[in-house]
């Protein structure tokens, strides 16, 4: 059992919401510290929380600060994460180190899921999940997000997997570990900036109520792990699939040349994609994240009913 008092710090508003069965949506902080530039990230952090509230749910942004797993950040803590000075990118393997040493850490998809489950939060909105990287048959570079999805009872609402990944292998991995991939009103698995990846989803769920029922059934049966709700980027913000493939290939070549490996790969690639598209990719990234927060909140509200 986790010593909740010792390690978990839940904001009073979120604790009250959880105790009374209200809808709560977890949000990560890696996108703030390692995904977006300052001060755009601070504006994003406030706006995404506003979107969650507007749909009737309570936002719970997570981070590791002062030896605590924080669930819900105040204005000063959000500022700290967005400035990103000496803020590490923390996956499951790093959590104990950051807690024990008092270092400040931004939570990845995997760590946010872990903290959400400890706090009793069932739904989490992010941009795109990590997965099997291109060339993983040689590098073995596979995101910890996938194992977390297999083991942790949190439903992740995302715009599919990041386009920089090998999406086919990512979906094969998810099938192997028993993670359902639910498309929100789509038969096609989205690829972050693009509405279609060329791969299908397991199930097409036409509305938030059905998704909430699926998750309730899964967890009542005692089936371990979470699920992915793949929510395509709004059409007006979609980027061309083939143009993005060219940009991603260019970014991957650059990463190879610069010797980028492991957890530094994704932030490096996203930064280069932003530059190669003159900032257009960043705008799409923001819009898909807002779209996911909106849907996650609707599902959480239905689940709370």
Coordinates of N, CA, C and O in Angstrom, one line a residue, residues 171 181-184 186-190 199-205 230:
X171 N 0.3 -0.3 -31.9 CA -1.0 -0.9 -31.8 C -0.9 -2.4 -31.6 O -1.7 -3.0 -30.8
X181 N -8.4 -0.2 -27.6 CA -8.3 1.1 -28.3 C -9.6 1.5 -28.8 O -10.1 0.9 -29.8
X182 N -10.2 2.5 -28.2 CA -11.6 2.9 -28.6 C -11.5 4.2 -29.4 O -10.9 5.2 -28.9
X183 N -12.1 4.2 -30.6 CA -12.1 5.4 -31.4 C -13.3 6.2 -31.0 O -14.4 5.7 -30.8
X184 N -13.2 7.5 -30.8 CA -14.3 8.4 -30.5 C -14.9 8.8 -31.9 O -14.4 9.6 -32.6
X186 N -15.0 7.3 -34.6 CA -14.1 7.1 -35.8 C -13.7 5.6 -35.8 O -13.6 4.9 -34.8
X187 N -13.5 5.1 -37.0 CA -13.0 3.7 -37.2 C -11.5 3.8 -37.4 O -10.8 2.7 -37.4
X188 N -10.9 5.0 -37.6 CA -9.5 5.1 -37.9 C -8.7 5.6 -36.7 O -9.2 6.5 -36.0
X189 N -7.6 5.0 -36.5 CA -6.7 5.4 -35.4 C -6.0 6.7 -35.8 O -5.3 6.7 -36.8
X190 N -6.2 7.8 -35.0 CA -5.5 9.0 -35.4 C -4.0 9.0 -35.2 O -3.5 8.3 -34.3
X199 N -4.3 2.9 -39.9 CA -4.7 1.8 -39.0 C -6.0 2.0 -38.4 O -6.5 3.1 -38.2
X200 N -6.7 0.9 -38.0 CA -8.0 1.0 -37.4 C -8.0 1.0 -35.9 O -6.9 0.7 -35.3
X201 N -9.1 1.2 -35.3 CA -9.3 1.1 -33.8 C -10.0 -0.2 -33.6 O -10.5 -0.9 -34.5
X202 N -10.0 -0.6 -32.3 CA -10.7 -1.8 -31.9 C -12.2 -1.7 -32.0 O -13.0 -2.5 -32.4
X203 N -12.7 -0.5 -31.5 CA -14.1 -0.2 -31.4 C -14.4 1.2 -31.7 O -13.6 2.1 -31.3
X204 N -15.5 1.5 -32.3 CA -15.9 2.9 -32.6 C -17.0 3.2 -31.6 O -18.1 2.6 -31.7
X205 N -16.8 4.2 -30.7 CA -17.8 4.6 -29.7 C -18.3 5.9 -30.1 O -17.6 6.9 -30.2
X230 N -9.1 7.2 -28.6 CA -8.5 7.9 -29.7 C -9.4 8.9 -30.3 O -10.4 8.6 -30.9

